[in-house]
Short mmCIF file of C-alpha atoms in Angstrom, two decimals:
data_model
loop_
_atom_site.label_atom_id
_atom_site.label_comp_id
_atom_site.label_asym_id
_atom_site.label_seq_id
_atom_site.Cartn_x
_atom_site.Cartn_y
_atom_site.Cartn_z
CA UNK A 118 0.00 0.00 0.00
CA UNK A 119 1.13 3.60 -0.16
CA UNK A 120 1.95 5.76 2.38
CA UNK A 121 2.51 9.43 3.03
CA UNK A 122 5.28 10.46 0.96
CA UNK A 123 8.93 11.78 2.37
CA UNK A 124 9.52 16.05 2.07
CA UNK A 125 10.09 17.19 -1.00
CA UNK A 126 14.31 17.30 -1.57
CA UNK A 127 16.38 20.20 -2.63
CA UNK A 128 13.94 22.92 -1.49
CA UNK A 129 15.00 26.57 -2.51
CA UNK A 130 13.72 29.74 -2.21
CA UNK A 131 15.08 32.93 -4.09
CA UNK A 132 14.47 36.86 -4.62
CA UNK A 133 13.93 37.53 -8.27
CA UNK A 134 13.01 40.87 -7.96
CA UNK A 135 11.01 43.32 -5.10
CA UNK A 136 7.77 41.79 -5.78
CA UNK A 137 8.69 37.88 -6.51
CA UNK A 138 10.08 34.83 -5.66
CA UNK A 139 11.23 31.70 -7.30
CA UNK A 140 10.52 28.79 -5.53
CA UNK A 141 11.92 25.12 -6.82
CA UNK A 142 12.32 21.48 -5.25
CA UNK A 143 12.73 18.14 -6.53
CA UNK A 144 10.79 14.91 -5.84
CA UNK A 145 11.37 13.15 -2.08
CA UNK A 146 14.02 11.04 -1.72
CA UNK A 147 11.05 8.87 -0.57
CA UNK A 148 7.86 9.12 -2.44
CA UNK A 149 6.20 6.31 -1.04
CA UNK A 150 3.95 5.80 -3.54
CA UNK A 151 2.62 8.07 -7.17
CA UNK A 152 3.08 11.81 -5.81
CA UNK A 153 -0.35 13.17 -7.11
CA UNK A 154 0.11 16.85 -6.53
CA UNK A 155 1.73 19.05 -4.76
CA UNK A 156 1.16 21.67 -2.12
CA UNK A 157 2.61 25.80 -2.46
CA UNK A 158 1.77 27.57 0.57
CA UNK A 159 3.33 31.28 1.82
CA UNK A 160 2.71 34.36 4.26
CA UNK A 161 4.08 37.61 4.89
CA UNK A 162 5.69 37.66 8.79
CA UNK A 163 2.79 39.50 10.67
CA UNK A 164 0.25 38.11 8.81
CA UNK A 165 -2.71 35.72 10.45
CA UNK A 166 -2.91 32.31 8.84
CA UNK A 167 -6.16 33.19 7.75
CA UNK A 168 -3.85 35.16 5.05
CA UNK A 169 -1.78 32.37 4.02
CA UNK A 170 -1.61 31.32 0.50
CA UNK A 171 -1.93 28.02 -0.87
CA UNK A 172 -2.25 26.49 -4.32
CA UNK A 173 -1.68 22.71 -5.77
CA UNK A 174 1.10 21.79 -8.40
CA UNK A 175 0.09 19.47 -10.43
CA UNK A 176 2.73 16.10 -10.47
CA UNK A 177 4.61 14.92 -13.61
CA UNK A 178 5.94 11.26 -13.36
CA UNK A 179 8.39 12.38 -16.10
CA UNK A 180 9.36 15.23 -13.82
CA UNK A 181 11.69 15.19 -11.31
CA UNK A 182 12.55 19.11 -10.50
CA UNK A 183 9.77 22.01 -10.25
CA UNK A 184 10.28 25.40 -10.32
CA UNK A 185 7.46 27.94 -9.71
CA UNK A 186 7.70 31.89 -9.41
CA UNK A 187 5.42 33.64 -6.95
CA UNK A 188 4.40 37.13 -7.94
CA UNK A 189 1.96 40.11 -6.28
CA UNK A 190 4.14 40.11 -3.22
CA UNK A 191 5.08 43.32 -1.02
CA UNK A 192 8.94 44.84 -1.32
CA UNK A 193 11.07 44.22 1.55
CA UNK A 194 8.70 41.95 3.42
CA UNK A 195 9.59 38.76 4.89
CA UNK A 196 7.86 35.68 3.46
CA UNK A 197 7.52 32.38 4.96
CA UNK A 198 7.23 29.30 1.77
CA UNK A 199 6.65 25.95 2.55
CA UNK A 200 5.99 22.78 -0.23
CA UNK A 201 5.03 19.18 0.52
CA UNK A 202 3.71 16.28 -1.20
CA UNK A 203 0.61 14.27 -1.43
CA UNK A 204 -0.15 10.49 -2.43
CA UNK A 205 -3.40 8.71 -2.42
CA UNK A 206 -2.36 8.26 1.44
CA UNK A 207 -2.42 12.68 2.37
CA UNK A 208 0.23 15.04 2.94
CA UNK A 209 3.71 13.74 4.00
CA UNK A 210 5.93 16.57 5.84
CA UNK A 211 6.58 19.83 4.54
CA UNK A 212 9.54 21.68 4.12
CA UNK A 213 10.21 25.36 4.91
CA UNK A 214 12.33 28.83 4.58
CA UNK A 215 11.97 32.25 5.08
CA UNK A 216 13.47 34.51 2.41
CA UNK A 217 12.57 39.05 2.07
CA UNK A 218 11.80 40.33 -0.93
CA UNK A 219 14.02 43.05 -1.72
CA UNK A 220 12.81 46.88 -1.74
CA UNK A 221 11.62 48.27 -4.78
CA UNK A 222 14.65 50.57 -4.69
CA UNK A 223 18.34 50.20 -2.68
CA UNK A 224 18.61 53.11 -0.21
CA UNK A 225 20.97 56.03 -0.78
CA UNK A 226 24.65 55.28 0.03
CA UNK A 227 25.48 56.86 3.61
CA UNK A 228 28.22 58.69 5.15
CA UNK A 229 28.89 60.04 2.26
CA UNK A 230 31.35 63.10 2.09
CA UNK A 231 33.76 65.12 0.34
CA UNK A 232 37.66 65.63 0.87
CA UNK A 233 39.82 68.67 -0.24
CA UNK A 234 43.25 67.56 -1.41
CA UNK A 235 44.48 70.69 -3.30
CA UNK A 236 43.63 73.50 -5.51
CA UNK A 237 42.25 70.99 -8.45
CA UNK A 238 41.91 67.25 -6.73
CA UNK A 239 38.41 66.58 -4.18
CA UNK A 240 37.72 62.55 -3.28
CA UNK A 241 34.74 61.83 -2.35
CA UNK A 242 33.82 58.72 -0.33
CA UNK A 243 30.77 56.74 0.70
CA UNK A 244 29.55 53.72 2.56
CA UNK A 245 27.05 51.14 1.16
CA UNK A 246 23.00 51.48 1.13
CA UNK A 247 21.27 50.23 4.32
CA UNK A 248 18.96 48.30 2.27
CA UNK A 249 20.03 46.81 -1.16
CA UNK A 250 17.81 45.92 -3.90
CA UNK A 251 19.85 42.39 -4.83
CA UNK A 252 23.07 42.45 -5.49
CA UNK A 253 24.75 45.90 -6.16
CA UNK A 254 27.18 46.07 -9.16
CA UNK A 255 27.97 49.40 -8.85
CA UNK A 256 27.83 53.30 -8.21
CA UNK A 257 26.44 56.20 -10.11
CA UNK A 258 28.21 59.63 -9.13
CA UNK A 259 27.32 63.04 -10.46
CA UNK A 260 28.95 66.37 -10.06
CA UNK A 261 29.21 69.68 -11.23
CA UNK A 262 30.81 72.92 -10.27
CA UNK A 263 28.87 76.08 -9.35
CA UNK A 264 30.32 78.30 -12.33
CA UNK A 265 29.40 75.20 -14.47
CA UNK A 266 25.73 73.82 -15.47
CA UNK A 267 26.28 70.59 -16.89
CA UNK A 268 26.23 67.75 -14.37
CA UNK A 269 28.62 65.16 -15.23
CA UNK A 270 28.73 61.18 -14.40
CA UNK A 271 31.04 58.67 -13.26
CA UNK A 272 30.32 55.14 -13.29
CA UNK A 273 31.97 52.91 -10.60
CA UNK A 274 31.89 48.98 -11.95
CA UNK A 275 32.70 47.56 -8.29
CA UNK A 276 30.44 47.54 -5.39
CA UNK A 277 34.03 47.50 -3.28
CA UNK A 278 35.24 50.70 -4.60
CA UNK A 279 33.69 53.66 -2.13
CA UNK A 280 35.75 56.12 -3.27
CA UNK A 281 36.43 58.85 -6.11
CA UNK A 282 39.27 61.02 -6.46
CA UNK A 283 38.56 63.95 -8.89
CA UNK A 284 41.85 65.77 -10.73
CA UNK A 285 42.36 68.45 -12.99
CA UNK A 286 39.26 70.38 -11.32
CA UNK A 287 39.25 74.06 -11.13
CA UNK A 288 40.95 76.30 -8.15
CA UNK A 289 38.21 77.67 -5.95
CA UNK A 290 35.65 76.53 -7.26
CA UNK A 291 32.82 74.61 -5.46
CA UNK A 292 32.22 71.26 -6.61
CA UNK A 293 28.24 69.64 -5.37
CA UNK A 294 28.44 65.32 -5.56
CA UNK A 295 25.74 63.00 -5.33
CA UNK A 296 26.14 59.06 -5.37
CA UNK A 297 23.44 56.00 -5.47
CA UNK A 298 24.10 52.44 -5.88
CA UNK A 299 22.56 50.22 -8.71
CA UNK A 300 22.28 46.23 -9.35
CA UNK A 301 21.55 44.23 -12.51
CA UNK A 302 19.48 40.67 -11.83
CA UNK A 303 17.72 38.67 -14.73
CA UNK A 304 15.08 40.69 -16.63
CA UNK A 305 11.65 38.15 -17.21
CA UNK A 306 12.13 35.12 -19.46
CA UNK A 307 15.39 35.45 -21.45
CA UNK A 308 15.66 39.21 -21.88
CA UNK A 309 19.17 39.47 -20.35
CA UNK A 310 19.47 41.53 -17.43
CA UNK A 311 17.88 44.77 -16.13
CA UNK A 312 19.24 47.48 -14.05
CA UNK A 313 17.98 48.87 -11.15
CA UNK A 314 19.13 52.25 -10.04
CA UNK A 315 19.01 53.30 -6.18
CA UNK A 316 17.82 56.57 -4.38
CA UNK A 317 20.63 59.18 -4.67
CA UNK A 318 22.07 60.50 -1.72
CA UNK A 319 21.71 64.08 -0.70
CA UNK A 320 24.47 66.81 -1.92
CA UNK A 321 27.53 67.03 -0.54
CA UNK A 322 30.42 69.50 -1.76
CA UNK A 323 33.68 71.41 -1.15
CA UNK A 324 35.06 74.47 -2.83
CA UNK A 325 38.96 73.60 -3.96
CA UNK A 326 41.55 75.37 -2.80
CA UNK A 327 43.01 78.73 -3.88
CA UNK A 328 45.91 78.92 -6.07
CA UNK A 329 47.65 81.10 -8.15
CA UNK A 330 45.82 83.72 -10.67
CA UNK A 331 46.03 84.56 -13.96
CA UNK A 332 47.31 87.80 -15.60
CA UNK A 333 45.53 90.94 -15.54
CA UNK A 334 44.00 91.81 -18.61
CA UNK A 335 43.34 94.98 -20.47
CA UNK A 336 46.47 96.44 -18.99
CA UNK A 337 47.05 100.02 -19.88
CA UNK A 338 49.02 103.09 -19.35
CA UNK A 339 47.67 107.16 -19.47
CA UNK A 340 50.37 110.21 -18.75
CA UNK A 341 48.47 112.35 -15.85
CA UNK A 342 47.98 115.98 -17.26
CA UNK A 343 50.65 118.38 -15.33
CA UNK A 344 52.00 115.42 -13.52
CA UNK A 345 55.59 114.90 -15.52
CA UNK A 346 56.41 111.83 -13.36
CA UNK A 347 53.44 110.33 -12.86
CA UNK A 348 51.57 107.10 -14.97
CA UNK A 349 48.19 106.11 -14.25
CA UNK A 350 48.44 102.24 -14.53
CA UNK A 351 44.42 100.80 -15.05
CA UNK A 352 43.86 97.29 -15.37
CA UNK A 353 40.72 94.48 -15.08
CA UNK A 354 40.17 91.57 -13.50
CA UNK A 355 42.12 88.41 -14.37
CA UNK A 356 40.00 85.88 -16.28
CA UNK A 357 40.05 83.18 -13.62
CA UNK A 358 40.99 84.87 -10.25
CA UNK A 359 41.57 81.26 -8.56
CA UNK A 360 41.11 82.68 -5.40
CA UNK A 361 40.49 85.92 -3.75
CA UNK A 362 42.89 88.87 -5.22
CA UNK A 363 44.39 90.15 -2.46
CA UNK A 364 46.58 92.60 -3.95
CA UNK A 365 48.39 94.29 -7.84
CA UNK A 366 51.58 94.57 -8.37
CA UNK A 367 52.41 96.59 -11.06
CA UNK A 368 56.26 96.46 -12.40
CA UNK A 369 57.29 99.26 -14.18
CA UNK A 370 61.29 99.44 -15.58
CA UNK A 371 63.04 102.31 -18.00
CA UNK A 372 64.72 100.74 -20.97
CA UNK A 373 68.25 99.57 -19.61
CA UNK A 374 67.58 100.53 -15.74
CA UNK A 375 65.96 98.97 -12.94
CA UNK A 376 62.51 98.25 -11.66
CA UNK A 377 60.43 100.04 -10.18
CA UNK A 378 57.57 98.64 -8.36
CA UNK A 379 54.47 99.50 -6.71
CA UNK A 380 52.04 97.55 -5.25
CA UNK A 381 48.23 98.04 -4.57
CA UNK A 382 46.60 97.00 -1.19
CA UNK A 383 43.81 95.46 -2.28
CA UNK A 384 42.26 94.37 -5.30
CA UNK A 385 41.32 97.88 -6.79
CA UNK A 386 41.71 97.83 -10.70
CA UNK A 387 44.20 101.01 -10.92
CA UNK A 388 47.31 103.15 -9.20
CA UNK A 389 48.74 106.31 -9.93
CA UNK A 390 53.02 105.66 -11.00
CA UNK A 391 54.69 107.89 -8.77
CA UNK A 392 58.24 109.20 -8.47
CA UNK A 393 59.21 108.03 -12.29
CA UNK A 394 61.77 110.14 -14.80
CA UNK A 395 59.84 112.76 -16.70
CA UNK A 396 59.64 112.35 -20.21
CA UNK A 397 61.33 109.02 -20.45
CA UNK A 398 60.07 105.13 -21.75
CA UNK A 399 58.56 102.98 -19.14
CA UNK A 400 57.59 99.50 -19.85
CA UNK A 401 55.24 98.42 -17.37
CA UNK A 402 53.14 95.63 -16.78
CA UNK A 403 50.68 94.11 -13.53
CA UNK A 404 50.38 90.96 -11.52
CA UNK A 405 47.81 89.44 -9.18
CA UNK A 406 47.77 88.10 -6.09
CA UNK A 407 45.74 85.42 -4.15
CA UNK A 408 46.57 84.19 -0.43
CA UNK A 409 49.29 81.23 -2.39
CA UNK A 410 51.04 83.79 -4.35
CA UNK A 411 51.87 85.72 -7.40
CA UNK A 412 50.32 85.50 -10.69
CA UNK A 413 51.56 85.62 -14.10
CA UNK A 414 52.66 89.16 -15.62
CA UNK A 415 49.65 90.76 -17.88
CA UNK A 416 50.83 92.35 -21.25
CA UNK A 417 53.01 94.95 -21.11
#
């Protein structure tokens, strides 16, 4: 006669995405008999067994492995799933395991911040998402800089790197980063694989540090009506100050003699020459300078 049949063998429970599961066992080692059918039950932790689900598979004798996928479920919930045979005799034993679903979307990275390293090099760094949708394959970083409105991206293609150093930026300039984590798992049927980006983080950023400026531009020289020794030297701004001018310098030397040289106190855009040789050739030229030091000379 038959009898109840064994638990079903190689039992295993997977996430396939936020809302499913694939669920697959063989036959028991000892089916005691023609397994007629076979039993699917599950329920979210929490929920009454009132709530539990249950549905037959039907038995193949030419089968030996079943796989079934379970969709409609809630993101990030834990699920108990339990299978188990039936002969002509009832229900042998069941076997069971608990598996979560994964959220619809991996959280944002955390502790996530920025370091300065010089006038055109940040690094940013970051820690993994609390919650992970699957496996993560990777980062996602934009950036851009405030004088700048294009936001650029870097791809990271480990989920062990969690770190970026940036080079060749610009000097004092303020950079804004955020960063999310994405995975790739198997897309329905045989579609490949699908990606699943992650919530960003919030924005983090760091200004560079200061360095050098450029020249002064527009650089010219006027004689001062009645003043025989005196140049008014006018100037504008350098095109990328780098920093915060603190002061002009303004070189001034007659042809085969020495320099003279005056220097401004703050970043005003002109200076009155004094004390030069009346009626003689001056070539003069200006220079700015930030908190690191002097600039290149403008045209003369």
């Amino acid at each position: 006669d038959e009898y109840v049949p064994g638990p079903p063998n190689d039992f295993s429970v997977e996430d396939f995405n936020s809302t499913s599961i694939s669920v697959s066992w063989t036959t028991p080692l000892s089916p005691n008999g023609i397994i007629i059918t076979y039993e699917l039950t599950y329920t979210a932790d929490g929920d009454d067994l009132e709530n539990e689900m249950a549905f037959n598979v039907s038995s193949d004798s030419t089968n030996t492995s079943y796989v079934v996928t379970i969709e409609g479920l809630k993101e990030f919930t834990l699920y108990c799933v339990s299978v188990r045979a039936f002969t002509s005799a009832g229900p042998g034993d069941s076997v069971k395991q608990l598996l979560r679903t994964d959220p619809d979307s991996s959280s944002p990275p955390t502790s996530v911040e920025v370091s300065v390293l010089s006038a055109t090099a940040l690094e940013l760094s970051w820690q993994p998402p609390m919650l992970a949708r699957g496996n993560l394959s990777g980062y996602e970083i934009e950036h851009n800089a405030t004088m700048e409105g294009d936001i650029a991206s870097t791809n990271i293609t480990s989920p062990s790197i969690l770190s970026f150093m940036y080079t060749d930026l610009l000097p004092f300039t303020f950079y804004s980063f955020r960063v999310r984590a994405y995975s790739t798992q198997p897309a329905a049927g045989d579609s490949g694989f699908q990606v699943h980006l992650g919530l960003f983080s919030t924005l983090v950023g760091a200004m560079t540090n200061e360095s050098i400026p450029t020249m002064p531009t527009s650089f010219s020289l006027m004689r001062v009506s009645g003043e025989p020794q005196k140049l008014m030297a006018s100037w504008s701004p350098p095109n990328r100050t780098n920093g915060i001018i603190t002061a002009y310098t303004i070189y001034c030397q007659q042809v085969m003699n020495s320099y003279a040289i005056f220097e401004t106190t703050d970043d005003v855009l002109n200076a009155v020459l004094n004390d030069l040789q009346p009626f003689m050739s001056y070539s003069c030229y200006a220079t700015a300078n930030t908190s690191v030091g002097e600039g290149p000379p403008s045209n003369s």
